[in-house]
mmCIF file of C-alpha atoms in Angstrom:
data_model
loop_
_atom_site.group_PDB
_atom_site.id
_atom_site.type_symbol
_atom_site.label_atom_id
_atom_site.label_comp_id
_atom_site.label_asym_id
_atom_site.label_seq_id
_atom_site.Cartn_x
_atom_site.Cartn_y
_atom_site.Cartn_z
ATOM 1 C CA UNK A 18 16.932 -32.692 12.708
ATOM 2 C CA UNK A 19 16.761 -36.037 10.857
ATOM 3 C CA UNK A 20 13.133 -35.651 10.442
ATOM 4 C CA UNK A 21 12.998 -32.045 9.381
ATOM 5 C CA UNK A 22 14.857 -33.372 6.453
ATOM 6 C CA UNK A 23 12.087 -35.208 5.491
ATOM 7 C CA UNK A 24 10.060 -34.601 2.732
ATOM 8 C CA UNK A 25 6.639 -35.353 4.107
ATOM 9 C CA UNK A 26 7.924 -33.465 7.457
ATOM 10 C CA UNK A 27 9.117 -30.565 5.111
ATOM 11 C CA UNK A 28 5.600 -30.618 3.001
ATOM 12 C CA UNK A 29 3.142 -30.466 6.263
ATOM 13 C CA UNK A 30 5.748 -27.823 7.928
ATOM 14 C CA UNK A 31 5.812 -25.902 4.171
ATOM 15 C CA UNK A 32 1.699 -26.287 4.032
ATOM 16 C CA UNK A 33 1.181 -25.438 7.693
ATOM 17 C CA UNK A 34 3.516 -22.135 7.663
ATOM 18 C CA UNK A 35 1.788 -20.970 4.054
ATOM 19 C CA UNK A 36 -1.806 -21.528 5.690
ATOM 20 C CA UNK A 37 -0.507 -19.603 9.472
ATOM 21 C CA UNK A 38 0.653 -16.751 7.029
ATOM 22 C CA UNK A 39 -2.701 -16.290 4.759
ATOM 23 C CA UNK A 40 -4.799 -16.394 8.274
ATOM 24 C CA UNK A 41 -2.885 -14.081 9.787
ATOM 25 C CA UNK A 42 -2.838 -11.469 6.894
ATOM 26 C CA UNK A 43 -6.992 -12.312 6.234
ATOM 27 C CA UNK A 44 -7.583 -11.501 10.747
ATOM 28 C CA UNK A 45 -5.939 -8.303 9.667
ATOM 29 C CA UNK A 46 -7.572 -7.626 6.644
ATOM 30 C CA UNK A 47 -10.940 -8.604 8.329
ATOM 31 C CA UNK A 48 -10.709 -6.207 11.623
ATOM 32 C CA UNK A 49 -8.727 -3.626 9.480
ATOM 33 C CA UNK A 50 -5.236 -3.380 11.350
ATOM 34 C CA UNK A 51 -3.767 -4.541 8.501
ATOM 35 C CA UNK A 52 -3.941 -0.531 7.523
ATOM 36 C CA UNK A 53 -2.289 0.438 10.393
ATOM 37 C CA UNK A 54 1.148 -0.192 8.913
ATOM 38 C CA UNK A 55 0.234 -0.338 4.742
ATOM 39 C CA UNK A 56 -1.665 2.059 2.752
ATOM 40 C CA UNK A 57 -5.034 0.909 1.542
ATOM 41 C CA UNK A 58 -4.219 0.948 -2.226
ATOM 42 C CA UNK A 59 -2.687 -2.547 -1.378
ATOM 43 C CA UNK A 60 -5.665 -4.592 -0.485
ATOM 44 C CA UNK A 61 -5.458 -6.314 -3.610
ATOM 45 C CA UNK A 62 -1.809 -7.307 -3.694
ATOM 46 C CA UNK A 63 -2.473 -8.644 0.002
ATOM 47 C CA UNK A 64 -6.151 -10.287 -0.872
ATOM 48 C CA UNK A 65 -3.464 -12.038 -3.868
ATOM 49 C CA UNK A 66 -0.961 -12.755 -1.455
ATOM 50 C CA UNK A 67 -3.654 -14.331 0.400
ATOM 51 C CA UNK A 68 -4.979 -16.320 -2.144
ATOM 52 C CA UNK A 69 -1.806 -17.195 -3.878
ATOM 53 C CA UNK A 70 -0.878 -18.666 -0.024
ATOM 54 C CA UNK A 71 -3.509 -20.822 0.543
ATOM 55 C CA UNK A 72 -3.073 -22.270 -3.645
ATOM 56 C CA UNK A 73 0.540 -22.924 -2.575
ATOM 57 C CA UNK A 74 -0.619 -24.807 0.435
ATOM 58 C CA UNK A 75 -2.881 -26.723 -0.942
ATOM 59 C CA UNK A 76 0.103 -28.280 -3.403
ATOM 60 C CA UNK A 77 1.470 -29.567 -0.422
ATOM 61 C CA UNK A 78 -0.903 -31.801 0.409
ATOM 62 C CA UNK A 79 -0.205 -35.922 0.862
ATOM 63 C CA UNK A 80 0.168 -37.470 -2.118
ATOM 64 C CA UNK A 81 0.117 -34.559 -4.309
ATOM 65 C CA UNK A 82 2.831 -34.622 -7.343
ATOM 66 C CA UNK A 83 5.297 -32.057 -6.413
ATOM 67 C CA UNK A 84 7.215 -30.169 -9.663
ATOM 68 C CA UNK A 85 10.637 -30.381 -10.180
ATOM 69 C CA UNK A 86 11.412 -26.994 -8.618
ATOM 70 C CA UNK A 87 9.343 -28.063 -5.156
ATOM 71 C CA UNK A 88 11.394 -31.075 -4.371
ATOM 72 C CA UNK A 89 14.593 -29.378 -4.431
ATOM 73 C CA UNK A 90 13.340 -26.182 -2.316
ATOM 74 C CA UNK A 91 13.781 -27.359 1.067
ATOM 75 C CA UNK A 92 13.205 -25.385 4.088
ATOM 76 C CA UNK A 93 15.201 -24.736 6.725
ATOM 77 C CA UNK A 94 14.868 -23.641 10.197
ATOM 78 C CA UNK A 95 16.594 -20.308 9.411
ATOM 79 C CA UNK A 96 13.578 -19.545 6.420
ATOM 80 C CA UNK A 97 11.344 -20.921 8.868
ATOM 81 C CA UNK A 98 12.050 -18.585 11.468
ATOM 82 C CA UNK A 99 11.931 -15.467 9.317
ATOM 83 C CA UNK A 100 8.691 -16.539 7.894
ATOM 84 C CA UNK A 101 7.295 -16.952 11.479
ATOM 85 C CA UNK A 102 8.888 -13.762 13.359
ATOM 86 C CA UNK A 103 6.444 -11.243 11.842
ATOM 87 C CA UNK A 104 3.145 -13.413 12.450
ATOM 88 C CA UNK A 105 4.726 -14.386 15.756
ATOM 89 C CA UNK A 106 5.531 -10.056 16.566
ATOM 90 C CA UNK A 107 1.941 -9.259 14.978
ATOM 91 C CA UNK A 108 0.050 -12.193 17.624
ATOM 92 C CA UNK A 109 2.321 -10.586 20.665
ATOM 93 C CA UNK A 110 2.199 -7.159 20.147
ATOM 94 C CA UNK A 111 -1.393 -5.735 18.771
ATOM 95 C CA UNK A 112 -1.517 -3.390 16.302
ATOM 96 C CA UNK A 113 -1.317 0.172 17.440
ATOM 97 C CA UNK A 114 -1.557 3.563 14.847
ATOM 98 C CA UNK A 115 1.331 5.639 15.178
ATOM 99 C CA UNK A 116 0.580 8.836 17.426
ATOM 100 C CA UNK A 117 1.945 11.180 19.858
ATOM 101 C CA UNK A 118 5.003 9.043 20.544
ATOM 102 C CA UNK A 119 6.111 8.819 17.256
ATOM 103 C CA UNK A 120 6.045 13.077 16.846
ATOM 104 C CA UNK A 121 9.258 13.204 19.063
ATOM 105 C CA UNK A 122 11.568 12.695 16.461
ATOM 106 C CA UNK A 123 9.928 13.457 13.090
ATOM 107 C CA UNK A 124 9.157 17.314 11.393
ATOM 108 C CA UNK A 125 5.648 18.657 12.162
ATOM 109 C CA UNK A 126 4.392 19.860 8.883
ATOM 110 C CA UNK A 127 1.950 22.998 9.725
ATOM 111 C CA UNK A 128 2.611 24.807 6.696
ATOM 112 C CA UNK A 129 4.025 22.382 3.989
ATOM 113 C CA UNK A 130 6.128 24.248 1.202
ATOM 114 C CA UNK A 131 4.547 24.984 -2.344
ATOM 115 C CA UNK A 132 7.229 22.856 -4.175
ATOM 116 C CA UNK A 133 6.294 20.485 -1.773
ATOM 117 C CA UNK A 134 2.140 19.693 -2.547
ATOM 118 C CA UNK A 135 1.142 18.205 -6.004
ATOM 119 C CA UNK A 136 -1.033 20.617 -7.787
ATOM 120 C CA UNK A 137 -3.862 18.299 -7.962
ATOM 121 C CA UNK A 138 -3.818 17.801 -3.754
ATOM 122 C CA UNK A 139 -4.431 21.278 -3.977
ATOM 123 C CA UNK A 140 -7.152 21.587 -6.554
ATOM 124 C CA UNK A 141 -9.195 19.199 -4.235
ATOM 125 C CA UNK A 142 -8.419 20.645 -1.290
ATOM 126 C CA UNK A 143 -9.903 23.899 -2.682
ATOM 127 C CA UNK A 144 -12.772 22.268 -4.064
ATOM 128 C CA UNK A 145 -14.298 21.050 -1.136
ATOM 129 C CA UNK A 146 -16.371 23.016 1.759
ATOM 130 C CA UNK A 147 -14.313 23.820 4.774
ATOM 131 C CA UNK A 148 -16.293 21.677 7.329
ATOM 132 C CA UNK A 149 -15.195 19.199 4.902
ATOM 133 C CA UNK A 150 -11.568 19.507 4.517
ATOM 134 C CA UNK A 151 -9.248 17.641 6.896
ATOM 135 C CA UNK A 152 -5.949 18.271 8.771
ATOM 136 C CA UNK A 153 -4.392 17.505 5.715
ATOM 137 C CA UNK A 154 -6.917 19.046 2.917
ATOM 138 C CA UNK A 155 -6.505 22.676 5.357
ATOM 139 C CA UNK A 156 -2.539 22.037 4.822
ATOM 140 C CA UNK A 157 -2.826 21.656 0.951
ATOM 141 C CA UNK A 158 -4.378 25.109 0.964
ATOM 142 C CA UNK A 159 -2.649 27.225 2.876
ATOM 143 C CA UNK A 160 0.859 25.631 0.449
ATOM 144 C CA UNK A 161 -1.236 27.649 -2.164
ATOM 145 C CA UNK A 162 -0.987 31.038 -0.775
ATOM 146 C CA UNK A 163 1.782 33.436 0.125
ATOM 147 C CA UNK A 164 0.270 34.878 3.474
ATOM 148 C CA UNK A 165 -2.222 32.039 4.191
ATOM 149 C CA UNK A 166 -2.239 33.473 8.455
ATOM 150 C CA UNK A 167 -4.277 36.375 6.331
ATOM 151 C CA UNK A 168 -5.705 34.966 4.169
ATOM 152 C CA UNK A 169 -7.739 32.365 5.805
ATOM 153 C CA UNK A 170 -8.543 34.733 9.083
ATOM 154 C CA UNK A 171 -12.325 33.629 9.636
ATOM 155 C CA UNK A 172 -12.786 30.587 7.919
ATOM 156 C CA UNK A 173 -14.587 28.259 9.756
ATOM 157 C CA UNK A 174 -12.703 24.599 10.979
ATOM 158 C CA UNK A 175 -13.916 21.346 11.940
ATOM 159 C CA UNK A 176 -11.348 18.269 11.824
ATOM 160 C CA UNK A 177 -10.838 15.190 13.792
ATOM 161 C CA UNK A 178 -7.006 14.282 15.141
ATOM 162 C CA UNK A 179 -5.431 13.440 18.294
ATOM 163 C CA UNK A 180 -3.451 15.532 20.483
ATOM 164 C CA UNK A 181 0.122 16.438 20.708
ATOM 165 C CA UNK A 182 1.429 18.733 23.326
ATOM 166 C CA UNK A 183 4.567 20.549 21.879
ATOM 167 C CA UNK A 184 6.989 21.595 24.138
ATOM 168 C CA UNK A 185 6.973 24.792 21.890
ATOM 169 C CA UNK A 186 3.675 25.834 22.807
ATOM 170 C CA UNK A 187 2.199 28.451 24.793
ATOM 171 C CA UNK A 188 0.004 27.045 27.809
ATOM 172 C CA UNK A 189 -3.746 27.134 25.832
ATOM 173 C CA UNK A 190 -2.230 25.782 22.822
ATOM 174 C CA UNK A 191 -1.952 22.264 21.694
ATOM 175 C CA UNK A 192 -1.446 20.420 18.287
ATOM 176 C CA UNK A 193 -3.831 18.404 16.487
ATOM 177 C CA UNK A 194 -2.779 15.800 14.032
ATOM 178 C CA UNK A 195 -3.100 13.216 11.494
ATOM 179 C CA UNK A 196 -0.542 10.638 10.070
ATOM 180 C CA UNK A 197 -0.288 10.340 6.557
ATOM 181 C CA UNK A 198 1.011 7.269 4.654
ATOM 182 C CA UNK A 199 2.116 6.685 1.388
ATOM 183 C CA UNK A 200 3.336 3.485 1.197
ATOM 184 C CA UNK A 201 3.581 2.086 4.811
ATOM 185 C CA UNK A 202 4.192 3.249 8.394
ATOM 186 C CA UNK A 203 8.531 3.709 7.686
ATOM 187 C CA UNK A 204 7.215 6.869 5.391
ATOM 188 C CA UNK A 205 4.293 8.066 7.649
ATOM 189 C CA UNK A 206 4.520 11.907 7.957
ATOM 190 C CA UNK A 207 2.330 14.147 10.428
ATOM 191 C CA UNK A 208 0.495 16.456 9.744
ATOM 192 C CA UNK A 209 -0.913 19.173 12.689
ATOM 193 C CA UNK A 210 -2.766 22.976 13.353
ATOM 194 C CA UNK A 211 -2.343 24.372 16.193
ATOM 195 C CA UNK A 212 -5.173 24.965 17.986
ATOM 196 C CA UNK A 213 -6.233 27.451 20.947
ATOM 197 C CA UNK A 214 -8.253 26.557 23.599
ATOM 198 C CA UNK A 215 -8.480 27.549 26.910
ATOM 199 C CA UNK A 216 -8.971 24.010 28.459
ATOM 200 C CA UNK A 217 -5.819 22.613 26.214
ATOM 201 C CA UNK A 218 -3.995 20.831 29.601
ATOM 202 C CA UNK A 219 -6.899 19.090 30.083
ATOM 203 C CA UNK A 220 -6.826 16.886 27.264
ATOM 204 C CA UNK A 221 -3.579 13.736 27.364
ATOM 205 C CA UNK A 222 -1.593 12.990 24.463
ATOM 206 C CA UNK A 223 -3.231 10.386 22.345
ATOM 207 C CA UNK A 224 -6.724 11.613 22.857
ATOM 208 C CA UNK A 225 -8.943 12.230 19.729
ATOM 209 C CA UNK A 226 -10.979 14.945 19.219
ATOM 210 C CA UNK A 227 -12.893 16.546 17.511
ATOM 211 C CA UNK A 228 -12.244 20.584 17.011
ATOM 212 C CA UNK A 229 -14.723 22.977 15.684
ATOM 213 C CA UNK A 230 -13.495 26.609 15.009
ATOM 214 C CA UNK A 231 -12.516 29.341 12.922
ATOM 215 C CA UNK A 232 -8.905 30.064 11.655
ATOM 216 C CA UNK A 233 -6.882 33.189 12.961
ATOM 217 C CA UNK A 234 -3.256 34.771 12.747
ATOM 218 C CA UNK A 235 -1.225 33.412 14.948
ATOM 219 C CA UNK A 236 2.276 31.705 15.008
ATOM 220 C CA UNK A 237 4.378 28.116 15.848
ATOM 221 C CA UNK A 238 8.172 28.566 16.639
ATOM 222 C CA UNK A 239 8.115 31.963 15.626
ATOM 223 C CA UNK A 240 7.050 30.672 12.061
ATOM 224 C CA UNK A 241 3.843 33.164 11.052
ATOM 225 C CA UNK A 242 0.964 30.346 10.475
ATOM 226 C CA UNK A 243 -2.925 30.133 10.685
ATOM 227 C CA UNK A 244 -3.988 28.706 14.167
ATOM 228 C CA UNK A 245 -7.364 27.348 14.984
ATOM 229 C CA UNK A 246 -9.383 28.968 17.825
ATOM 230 C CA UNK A 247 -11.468 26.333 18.861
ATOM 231 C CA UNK A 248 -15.159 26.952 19.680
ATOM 232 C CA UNK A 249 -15.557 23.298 20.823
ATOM 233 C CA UNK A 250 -13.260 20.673 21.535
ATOM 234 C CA UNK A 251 -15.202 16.923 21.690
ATOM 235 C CA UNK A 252 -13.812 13.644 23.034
ATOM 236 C CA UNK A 253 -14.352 10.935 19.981
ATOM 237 C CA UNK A 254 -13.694 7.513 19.227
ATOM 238 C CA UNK A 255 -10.138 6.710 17.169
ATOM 239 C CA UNK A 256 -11.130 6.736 13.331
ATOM 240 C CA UNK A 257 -11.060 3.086 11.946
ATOM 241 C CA UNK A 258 -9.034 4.329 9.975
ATOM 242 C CA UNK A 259 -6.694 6.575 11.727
ATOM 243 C CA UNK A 260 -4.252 7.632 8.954
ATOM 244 C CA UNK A 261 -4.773 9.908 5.910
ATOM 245 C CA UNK A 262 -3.466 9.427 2.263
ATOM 246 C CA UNK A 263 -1.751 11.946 0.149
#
């Protein structure tokens, strides 16, 4: 304990913690897993944080003239340890998207309420092609019409997710979903269509596919909804980025 009290010990331990912390947020930023818990607008807070890390570090350094407010911050092994439990918890575990695990105990949003969908999420849903739209975009439309089970009978689908088999379900039916994230992973929210397909046991939780379609009546829970009767179901690759943005 007697030399953890020291101030050259407390200046390398200070440096070496500040320079552990900016690698470990720049291997996530590099491979992208750092999105798997944050949403994206906050690269550049973390690219600061970064930076503003390894400037902080570099104060520490032998010899260097410490200001008044340095000398009398010292660390202890309580800060210490809560600076070091999430790199230590991010180097043990690796970083994993949410999926089907996480659906257990959180709504499924097939048919998101009007008051519910920001009139400009909407807008751009509408404005783009429907091979283009995602799990998400197809949810922002149907929250702008009344009857959207009729009203979208025949439009054609094709959206990515992975798959969710709902208790709730039929046999032939499963649930494709996205997460979406607005600030980080404590606020994630999915988002799912149901989707009929005669081959649906086949296919594990956690897979991601790829479903190509057209939209028909049909109903979740006894909730009327638009389903999607899948033409093609394809085994893909997990999006690098797995999550959507609202």
């Amino acid at each position: 304990m007697a030399l953890f009290t020291r101030p050259r010990f407390q200046q390398a331990v200070k440096a070496l913690t500040l320079l552990g912390l900016a690698l470990f947020l720049y291997t996530r930023l590099a491979d992208g897993t750092l999105f798997f818990y944050i949403n994206q607008r906050f690269l550049a807070y973390t690219v600061f944080a970064v930076v503003a890390a390894l400037l902080i570090a570099a104060s520490y350094r032998p010899g260097a003239a410490q200001p008044a407010a340095h000398s009398h911050a010292n660390l202890t092994l309580g800060g210490l340890f809560w600076v070091l439990l999430p790199i230590g918890l991010g180097l043990l575990f690796p970083p994993q998207p949410l999926g089907a695990a996480a659906l257990g105990n959180r709504e499924l949003t097939l048919v998101p309420s009007q008051r519910s969908v920001l009139p400009a999420a909407v807008r751009a849903a509408a404005e783009k092609s429907a091979a283009e739209r995602t799990v998400l975009d197809w949810l922002h439309a149907f929250s702008a019409s009344s009857d959207p089970a009729q009203e979208f009978a025949g439009q054609p689908v094709d959206v990515v997710g992975f798959v969710y088999h709902d208790p709730r379900l039929p046999e032939g039916q499963l649930l494709i979903n996205r997460f979406t994230v607005s600030c980080c992973v404590a606020d994630a929210s999915p988002v799912s269509l149901v989707v009929q397909w005669a081959d649906a046991a086949t296919l594990a939780n956690d897979s991601w596919v790829q479903v190509q379609g057209v939209l028909q009546p049909g109903a979740f829970n006894g909730r009327p909804l638009p389903i999607v009767i899948a033409r093609r179901v394809d085994r893909v690759e997990q999006p690098a980025q797995p999550y959507l943005y609202p």
